[in-house]
Coordinates of C-alpha atoms and ligand atoms in Angstrom, one line a residue:
M1 CA 83.3 96.3 177.7
S2 CA 86.5 95.9 175.9
D3 CA 89.0 98.4 175.1
R4 CA 88.0 99.3 171.1
L5 CA 84.9 101.0 172.3
K6 CA 85.1 104.3 172.9
L7 CA 83.4 105.9 176.0
L8 CA 81.2 108.9 174.7
T9 CA 78.8 111.3 176.9
P10 CA 76.5 109.5 179.1
A11 CA 72.7 109.5 178.2
T12 CA 70.7 111.3 180.5
L13 CA 67.0 109.3 181.2
T14 CA 64.3 111.2 182.9
L15 CA 61.8 108.6 184.4
E16 CA 59.1 110.0 187.0
N17 CA 60.7 113.8 187.1
K18 CA 64.0 111.5 188.2
S19 CA 67.3 111.7 185.7
Y20 CA 70.0 108.7 185.5
S21 CA 73.1 109.1 183.7
L22 CA 73.8 106.0 181.4
P23 CA 77.0 105.1 179.5
T24 CA 76.9 105.4 175.9
Y25 CA 79.7 103.5 173.7
M26 CA 81.1 103.3 169.9
G27 CA 82.5 100.6 168.0
V28 CA 84.9 101.2 165.6
E29 CA 82.4 101.2 163.0
G30 CA 80.7 104.3 164.6
E31 CA 77.7 102.1 165.6
K32 CA 76.8 103.5 169.1
A33 CA 74.7 101.9 172.1
I34 CA 73.5 102.9 175.5
D35 CA 74.8 100.5 178.1
I36 CA 71.5 99.1 180.3
T37 CA 73.1 97.1 182.1
K38 CA 72.0 99.0 185.6
L39 CA 68.8 100.1 184.1
R40 CA 66.7 98.3 186.6
S41 CA 68.5 98.5 189.4
Q42 CA 68.6 102.2 189.1
T43 CA 65.5 102.9 187.8
G44 CA 62.6 99.7 187.9
Y45 CA 62.4 99.6 184.7
V46 CA 63.4 97.3 181.9
T47 CA 63.3 98.1 178.3
L48 CA 61.0 96.4 175.4
D49 CA 62.9 95.2 172.3
D50 CA 60.0 93.0 170.2
G51 CA 62.4 91.2 168.5
Y52 CA 66.0 92.3 170.0
G53 CA 66.0 94.6 166.6
N54 CA 67.4 97.4 168.6
T55 CA 69.5 95.4 171.1
G56 CA 73.1 95.1 170.8
A57 CA 73.4 91.4 172.9
C58 CA 77.3 91.9 173.1
E59 CA 79.9 93.3 171.9
S60 CA 81.7 91.2 168.9
A61 CA 84.8 91.1 167.1
I62 CA 83.9 88.3 163.6
T63 CA 81.3 90.3 161.4
Y64 CA 80.3 93.7 160.6
I65 CA 77.1 94.8 158.4
D66 CA 75.8 97.8 157.6
G67 CA 72.0 97.4 156.5
E68 CA 71.5 100.7 155.4
K69 CA 75.0 100.5 152.8
G70 CA 74.8 97.3 152.2
I71 CA 78.3 96.4 153.8
L72 CA 79.3 93.0 155.0
R73 CA 82.6 92.1 156.2
Y74 CA 84.5 89.0 157.9
R75 CA 86.9 90.0 160.7
G76 CA 87.4 93.5 158.5
Y77 CA 87.7 92.0 155.0
P78 CA 84.6 92.6 152.1
I79 CA 82.5 89.9 151.3
E80 CA 82.9 90.4 147.7
E81 CA 86.8 89.7 148.2
L82 CA 86.2 86.9 149.8
A83 CA 84.0 85.3 147.3
E84 CA 85.9 86.4 144.6
H85 CA 89.7 85.3 145.9
S86 CA 88.7 83.0 149.0
R87 CA 88.2 79.2 149.3
F88 CA 85.4 78.3 152.4
T89 CA 88.3 76.5 154.1
E90 CA 90.3 79.6 154.5
V91 CA 87.3 81.6 155.8
A92 CA 86.3 79.6 158.3
Y93 CA 90.3 79.5 159.7
L94 CA 89.6 83.4 159.6
L95 CA 85.9 83.3 161.3
L96 CA 87.4 81.0 163.8
Y97 CA 91.1 82.4 164.4
G98 CA 90.6 85.7 163.4
E99 CA 93.5 85.9 160.7
L100 CA 93.8 84.8 157.2
P101 CA 95.7 81.4 157.4
N102 CA 99.6 81.1 156.0
S103 CA 99.9 78.4 153.8
E104 CA 101.4 76.4 157.0
Q105 CA 98.2 77.3 159.0
L106 CA 95.9 76.6 156.1
L107 CA 97.6 73.1 155.4
G108 CA 97.4 72.0 159.2
F109 CA 93.9 73.0 159.5
S110 CA 92.9 71.4 155.7
S111 CA 94.9 68.3 157.0
R112 CA 93.1 68.4 160.5
L113 CA 89.2 68.9 158.3
N114 CA 89.9 65.9 156.5
E115 CA 91.2 63.3 159.5
S116 CA 88.0 64.3 161.3
S117 CA 85.9 63.9 158.3
I118 CA 85.0 60.2 159.3
V119 CA 82.1 59.8 161.6
H120 CA 81.9 57.5 164.0
E121 CA 80.6 54.1 162.6
D122 CA 78.2 53.6 165.2
V123 CA 76.4 56.7 163.8
H124 CA 74.8 54.8 161.6
H125 CA 72.9 53.2 163.6
F126 CA 71.3 56.4 164.2
L127 CA 70.7 56.9 160.2
S128 CA 68.9 53.5 159.2
G129 CA 65.7 54.6 162.3
F130 CA 64.6 57.6 160.5
P131 CA 61.6 57.0 158.9
R132 CA 61.5 57.2 154.8
G133 CA 61.1 61.0 154.1
S134 CA 62.8 62.4 157.1
H135 CA 63.4 66.1 156.4
P136 CA 67.4 66.3 156.3
M137 CA 67.0 69.5 158.7
G138 CA 65.4 66.8 161.5
I139 CA 68.3 64.2 160.7
L140 CA 71.0 66.5 160.8
A141 CA 70.3 68.4 163.8
T142 CA 69.7 64.8 165.6
M143 CA 73.2 63.3 164.2
V144 CA 74.8 66.5 165.7
A145 CA 73.6 66.4 169.0
S146 CA 74.3 62.8 169.0
L147 CA 78.3 63.2 168.4
S148 CA 78.0 64.6 172.1
T149 CA 77.6 60.8 173.1
F150 CA 80.6 59.9 170.6
Y151 CA 83.1 62.8 171.6
P152 CA 82.5 63.3 175.5
V153 CA 83.7 67.3 175.8
P154 CA 85.4 67.8 179.6
D155 CA 83.9 70.7 182.0
Q156 CA 87.4 72.6 181.4
L157 CA 87.9 72.8 177.8
D158 CA 91.6 72.5 176.7
E159 CA 92.7 74.0 173.4
A160 CA 93.2 70.7 171.9
T161 CA 90.4 69.1 172.7
E162 CA 88.8 72.8 171.3
I163 CA 90.7 72.6 168.1
Q164 CA 89.6 68.9 167.7
I165 CA 85.9 69.7 168.3
V166 CA 85.4 72.5 165.9
A167 CA 87.2 70.1 162.8
N168 CA 84.9 67.4 164.3
L169 CA 82.0 69.8 163.4
V170 CA 83.1 72.0 160.7
S171 CA 84.3 68.7 158.7
Q172 CA 81.3 66.2 159.8
V173 CA 78.7 68.3 158.8
R174 CA 79.2 67.6 155.5
T175 CA 79.3 64.0 155.8
I176 CA 76.2 63.7 157.9
A177 CA 74.3 65.5 155.3
A178 CA 75.7 63.6 152.2
F179 CA 75.2 60.6 154.3
S180 CA 71.4 61.6 154.7
Y181 CA 71.1 62.1 151.4
K182 CA 72.4 58.8 150.2
K183 CA 70.1 57.1 152.9
S184 CA 67.2 58.9 151.7
I185 CA 67.7 57.5 148.0
G186 CA 68.3 54.1 149.1
E187 CA 72.0 54.3 147.7
P188 CA 75.6 53.2 149.9
L189 CA 77.3 55.5 151.4
V190 CA 79.8 57.5 150.1
Y191 CA 82.8 57.8 152.4
P192 CA 85.2 61.3 152.4
S193 CA 88.3 61.0 150.9
I194 CA 91.5 62.6 151.0
K195 CA 91.9 62.9 146.9
Y196 CA 89.4 66.2 147.4
R197 CA 89.2 69.7 148.9
Y198 CA 86.3 70.1 151.3
T199 CA 83.6 71.1 149.1
S200 CA 84.6 68.5 146.2
N201 CA 84.8 65.9 149.0
F202 CA 81.0 67.3 150.0
L203 CA 79.9 66.7 146.4
N204 CA 81.8 63.3 145.9
M205 CA 79.5 62.0 149.0
M206 CA 76.3 63.4 147.6
F207 CA 77.2 62.3 143.7
A208 CA 79.4 59.5 143.6
S209 CA 78.9 55.9 143.9
P210 CA 80.3 52.6 143.2
V211 CA 78.8 52.5 139.7
R212 CA 79.0 55.9 138.5
D213 CA 82.4 57.4 138.9
Y214 CA 81.7 61.4 139.8
Q215 CA 83.8 64.1 138.7
P216 CA 82.8 67.8 140.3
D217 CA 82.2 70.4 137.6
A218 CA 85.2 72.9 138.6
D219 CA 82.4 75.4 138.0
I220 CA 79.6 74.0 140.2
D221 CA 82.2 73.3 142.7
S222 CA 83.7 76.9 143.1
A223 CA 79.7 78.2 143.0
I224 CA 79.4 76.1 145.8
D225 CA 82.3 76.7 147.5
M226 CA 81.2 80.5 147.1
L227 CA 77.9 80.0 148.5
L228 CA 79.5 78.7 151.5
I229 CA 81.5 81.5 152.1
L230 CA 78.6 83.4 151.7
H231 CA 76.7 82.0 154.2
A232 CA 79.5 81.3 156.4
D233 CA 78.9 84.1 159.3
H234 CA 76.0 86.8 159.6
E235 CA 76.8 88.4 163.4
Q236 CA 74.0 88.4 165.3
N237 CA 71.4 86.7 163.1
C238 CA 68.6 83.9 165.1
S239 CA 70.4 81.2 164.9
T240 CA 73.5 82.7 165.7
S241 CA 71.9 84.0 168.7
S242 CA 70.6 80.6 169.3
V243 CA 73.8 79.3 169.7
R244 CA 75.2 82.3 171.6
T245 CA 71.8 81.5 174.3
A246 CA 72.4 77.7 174.3
G247 CA 76.1 78.4 175.0
S248 CA 75.5 81.1 177.7
S249 CA 74.6 78.4 179.8
L250 CA 78.1 76.4 179.3
A251 CA 76.1 73.5 177.8
N252 CA 77.5 70.9 175.4
V253 CA 79.1 72.5 172.5
Y254 CA 77.5 70.0 169.8
A255 CA 74.0 70.6 171.9
V256 CA 74.9 74.4 171.7
I257 CA 75.1 74.1 167.7
T258 CA 72.0 72.1 167.4
A259 CA 70.5 74.8 168.8
G260 CA 71.7 77.4 165.9
I261 CA 70.5 74.1 163.6
A262 CA 66.9 74.0 164.4
A263 CA 66.6 77.5 164.7
L264 CA 68.2 77.9 160.8
W265 CA 65.3 75.5 160.0
G266 CA 62.4 78.0 159.8
P267 CA 61.1 79.4 156.5
R268 CA 61.7 83.0 158.1
H269 CA 65.6 82.2 158.5
G270 CA 67.8 79.4 156.8
G271 CA 64.3 77.5 155.6
A272 CA 63.8 80.5 153.5
N273 CA 66.0 79.2 150.6
Q274 CA 64.1 76.2 149.9
E275 CA 60.7 78.7 150.2
V276 CA 62.3 80.3 147.4
I277 CA 62.3 77.7 145.0
K278 CA 59.0 76.1 145.8
M279 CA 57.7 79.6 145.3
L280 CA 59.6 80.0 141.7
E281 CA 58.4 76.0 140.9
Q282 CA 55.0 77.5 141.9
I283 CA 54.6 80.8 139.6
H284 CA 56.5 78.3 136.5
A285 CA 53.9 75.6 137.0
E286 CA 50.9 78.1 137.0
G287 CA 52.3 79.7 133.7
G288 CA 52.7 83.2 135.0
D289 CA 54.9 85.8 135.7
G290 CA 55.0 86.7 138.7
T291 CA 52.7 89.3 138.9
E292 CA 49.8 87.9 140.6
F293 CA 52.1 86.2 143.3
I294 CA 53.4 89.9 144.0
N295 CA 50.0 91.2 144.3
Q296 CA 49.4 88.2 146.8
A297 CA 52.6 88.9 148.4
K298 CA 51.6 92.8 149.0
D299 CA 48.2 91.1 150.6
K300 CA 48.6 90.3 154.3
N301 CA 45.6 88.4 154.3
S302 CA 47.2 86.2 151.4
G303 CA 49.4 84.6 153.7
N304 CA 51.8 84.6 151.1
R305 CA 55.1 86.7 151.6
L306 CA 58.0 86.9 148.6
M307 CA 60.4 84.6 149.5
G308 CA 63.9 85.7 149.4
F309 CA 62.7 89.3 150.2
G310 CA 63.3 91.7 153.3
H311 CA 65.6 91.3 156.1
R312 CA 65.5 92.4 159.6
V313 CA 69.1 94.1 158.9
Y314 CA 69.4 95.1 155.0
K315 CA 67.4 97.9 154.2
N316 CA 69.5 98.1 151.0
F317 CA 70.5 95.0 149.0
D318 CA 71.8 92.0 150.9
P319 CA 75.3 92.3 149.5
R320 CA 75.5 88.1 149.4
A321 CA 72.8 88.4 146.7
V322 CA 74.5 90.7 144.5
V323 CA 77.2 88.3 144.6
L324 CA 74.9 85.2 144.0
K325 CA 72.8 87.0 141.3
Q326 CA 76.3 87.0 139.5
H327 CA 77.5 83.9 139.7
C328 CA 73.9 82.1 138.9
D329 CA 73.9 84.4 135.7
K330 CA 77.4 82.8 134.9
L331 CA 76.7 79.3 135.7
L332 CA 73.5 78.7 134.6
N333 CA 74.7 80.2 131.0
K334 CA 76.5 77.1 131.1
P335 CA 75.3 74.4 128.3
G336 CA 73.1 72.2 130.3
L337 CA 72.2 74.3 133.4
N338 CA 70.0 76.6 131.8
D339 CA 66.9 77.2 134.4
P340 CA 63.3 78.7 133.6
L341 CA 62.9 79.3 137.1
L342 CA 66.4 82.1 136.7
D343 CA 63.9 83.9 134.1
I344 CA 61.3 83.6 137.0
A345 CA 63.4 85.0 139.6
R346 CA 64.6 87.7 137.5
R347 CA 61.1 89.0 136.2
L348 CA 60.3 88.8 140.6
E349 CA 63.0 90.9 141.2
E350 CA 62.5 93.4 138.5
I351 CA 58.6 93.9 139.4
A352 CA 59.3 94.2 143.2
L353 CA 61.7 96.6 142.8
K354 CA 59.7 99.4 141.0
D355 CA 57.0 98.3 143.1
D356 CA 56.4 100.8 146.2
Y357 CA 54.8 98.2 148.6
F358 CA 58.5 96.8 148.3
I359 CA 60.2 100.4 147.9
S360 CA 58.8 101.8 150.9
R361 CA 59.4 98.9 153.2
K362 CA 62.7 98.8 151.9
L363 CA 62.5 95.1 151.0
Y364 CA 65.3 93.6 148.7
P365 CA 66.2 90.4 147.6
N366 CA 68.0 88.5 150.6
V367 CA 70.8 85.8 150.1
D368 CA 67.9 83.3 150.3
F369 CA 67.1 84.9 146.9
Y370 CA 69.0 83.6 144.2
S371 CA 71.1 80.6 146.5
G372 CA 68.5 77.5 145.6
L373 CA 69.2 78.4 142.0
I374 CA 72.7 77.4 142.8
L375 CA 71.8 74.8 144.7
R376 CA 69.5 73.1 141.9
A377 CA 72.1 73.5 139.0
A378 CA 74.3 71.5 141.3
G379 CA 72.2 68.9 141.7
I380 CA 71.5 69.4 145.2
P381 CA 68.0 68.2 146.4
T382 CA 65.4 71.4 147.4
D383 CA 64.5 69.6 150.9
M384 CA 68.9 70.0 151.5
F385 CA 69.1 73.5 150.8
T386 CA 68.8 74.2 154.5
V387 CA 71.5 72.0 155.1
L388 CA 73.7 73.4 152.6
F389 CA 73.0 76.7 154.6
A390 CA 74.0 75.1 157.8
I391 CA 77.3 73.7 156.7
G392 CA 78.3 77.0 155.5
R393 CA 77.1 78.6 158.5
M394 CA 79.3 76.1 161.1
P395 CA 82.4 78.0 160.9
G396 CA 80.4 80.7 162.1
W397 CA 78.3 79.5 165.2
L398 CA 81.7 78.2 166.0
A399 CA 83.5 81.6 165.7
H400 CA 80.5 83.0 168.4
W401 CA 80.6 80.3 170.7
R402 CA 84.7 79.9 170.5
E403 CA 84.2 84.3 171.4
M404 CA 81.5 84.1 174.3
I405 CA 83.5 81.3 176.0
H406 CA 86.7 82.8 175.9
G407 CA 85.3 86.2 176.6
E408 CA 86.3 88.0 180.0
H409 CA 83.1 86.4 181.7
V410 CA 80.2 84.3 180.4
T411 CA 77.2 85.7 180.8
I412 CA 74.1 83.5 181.1
Y413 CA 71.5 84.8 178.5
R414 CA 68.3 85.8 180.6
P415 CA 66.0 88.3 178.8
R416 CA 63.5 90.0 181.2
Q417 CA 59.8 90.4 180.3
I418 CA 56.3 92.6 180.9
Y419 CA 53.7 90.3 182.6
T420 CA 50.4 90.8 181.2
G421 CA 48.6 87.6 182.3
E422 CA 46.5 87.2 185.6
I423 CA 46.8 88.9 188.6
L424 CA 46.5 87.0 192.1
R425 CA 43.9 84.4 192.4
H426 CA 43.7 81.2 194.3
Y427 CA 42.9 77.4 194.2
Q428 CA 39.8 76.6 193.6
D429 CA 38.4 72.8 193.9
I430 CA 36.9 71.2 191.0
N431 CA 33.3 71.5 192.1
Q432 CA 33.6 75.0 192.4
R433 CA 34.5 75.9 189.3
A434 CA 32.5 77.4 186.5
Ligands
LIG1 C1 68.0 84.9 156.7 O1 69.4 88.0 160.2 C2 70.2 87.4 159.5 O2 70.9 87.9 159.6 C3 69.5 86.2 158.9 C4 70.4 85.6 157.3 C5 71.7 85.5 157.9 O3 72.6 85.0 157.4 O4 71.6 84.8 159.0 O5 70.6 86.9 156.5 C6 69.4 84.5 156.9 O6 67.4 84.3 157.3 C7 67.5 86.3 155.4 C8 66.0 86.2 155.2 C9 65.3 84.9 155.1 N1 64.0 84.8 155.0 C10 63.1 85.3 154.1 O7 63.4 85.8 153.0 C11 61.7 85.0 154.3 C12 61.0 86.2 154.0 N2 61.5 87.4 154.4 C13 60.5 88.1 155.5 O8 59.7 86.8 156.1 C14 60.9 89.2 156.3 O9 61.7 90.2 155.6 C15 61.9 88.8 157.2 C16 62.0 88.1 158.7 C17 63.2 88.1 156.5 C18 62.4 90.3 158.1 O10 61.1 90.3 158.9 P1 61.0 92.1 159.2 O11 62.3 93.1 158.9 O12 60.9 91.5 160.8 O13 60.1 92.7 158.5 P2 58.5 92.7 159.3 O14 58.7 91.4 159.3 O15 58.8 93.6 160.5 O16 57.7 93.5 158.1 C19 58.0 94.4 157.7 C20 56.5 95.1 156.6 C21 55.3 94.3 156.8 O17 54.7 94.9 156.3 P3 53.5 96.1 157.1 O18 53.3 95.2 158.6 O19 54.5 96.8 157.3 O20 52.8 96.1 156.2 O21 57.0 94.5 155.1 C22 56.8 92.8 155.0 C23 55.6 92.8 156.5 O22 54.4 92.2 156.1 N3 57.3 92.1 154.6 C24 56.9 91.5 153.4 C25 58.4 90.3 153.2 N4 59.5 90.6 154.3 C26 58.6 91.6 154.7 N5 56.2 91.6 152.6 C27 56.2 90.7 151.9 N6 57.6 89.6 151.4 C28 57.9 90.0 152.6 N7 59.1 88.9 151.6

């Protein structure tokens, strides 16, 4: 336990007429925890916590969330201030190394990202092997895992190699994403350029072409850069927990990040931004105002949920959704960027926030509810929305991986279970089976 955890009065647990004392701790923001690391050896019991909603897997100094108050801070800085004043590369440095960089540190970090932005030319053999219509998340997961073959990771990781690995992943995730898009539309690949900053470089790789000069729109560039900031980390979410789980076995870091990409792909996690747009397009196509869809979302038997609503932690507004809604209003008011889906989104939010079904379950818009509208305005195809989420989340995943491997000790993740299957029975010859 770190010295930033304050020891509180122990908890007393009474089981089968015996009392046990369990240490309790409080973090720097007042979160309290019962330390159950010795529970099984002392009592023979384990805990059950479906989805780990009540279980702290670790201590962390990276991101703080207060779900009841709708607070999100990266290394102590409120997300609203970072979204307003910072750039994604600066926030990536903050998450990875704990402090906002000074000018020299930021220049060095940005230069390293630029030098690391080219993927090994042999990677193109993989790209040409994917069937037409391959989902970009499937391509991203495969290509990131393949980086482990191009950049061998030594068993004893030295600082210089670790810094380069971080730069490779933060930088090349853009290149791979853009290459997969160009491949999907049959256009020639556009390489990273030293002329552009991080986000503009990505947009240029996505939309430039030998026959079409592309000048990233400044408002779109800043909206996408802000969107990457908002997605950069979110403490122990599903994909970050997957990174920590895979990383706890000391697996190859490129494979560990692939575990995060795989988990993010799910429609209940990072895949929700794509599902929100599909939902809004469906409502738009049906000419509805969303009322019917809201009724379906409330009906368990419909199989529909109001995508972009609800959260495991936020039982109040997701502060990222608040920032994104403001940027949506600003960006989509630009000439030529108006999107009828925004009006539908606003209508859905208005109806849901007055409906007791959502109020009683504390279901509010989350980060995915408005993010897709900004991505659409930037011309990003819907099936690449979760890829953009992965680009944003990359520094967060790597920050948690670094925090874990540099911790006092790396404990392999190995949860227990309660077995409810068949009790002891013996093998039967096939002729004796029913
Ligand atoms: C992200 O963890 C993170 O930090 C994730 C993330 C990050 O930055 O990494 O913030 C990114 O994943 C955001 C969430 C994106 N997912 C979606 O928008 C998909 C739609 N939302 C849901 O599937 C759901 O809200 C979850 C999965 C996000 C949260 O699920 P919970 O908190 O476990 O809620 P639950 O499944 O236990 O549901 C509680 C009740 C249920 O009804 P009852 O059984 O009580 O009657 O609320 C209902 C649910 O049916 N419910 C919804 C709903 N979400 C929950 N009903 C309709 N629409 C919804 N969206």
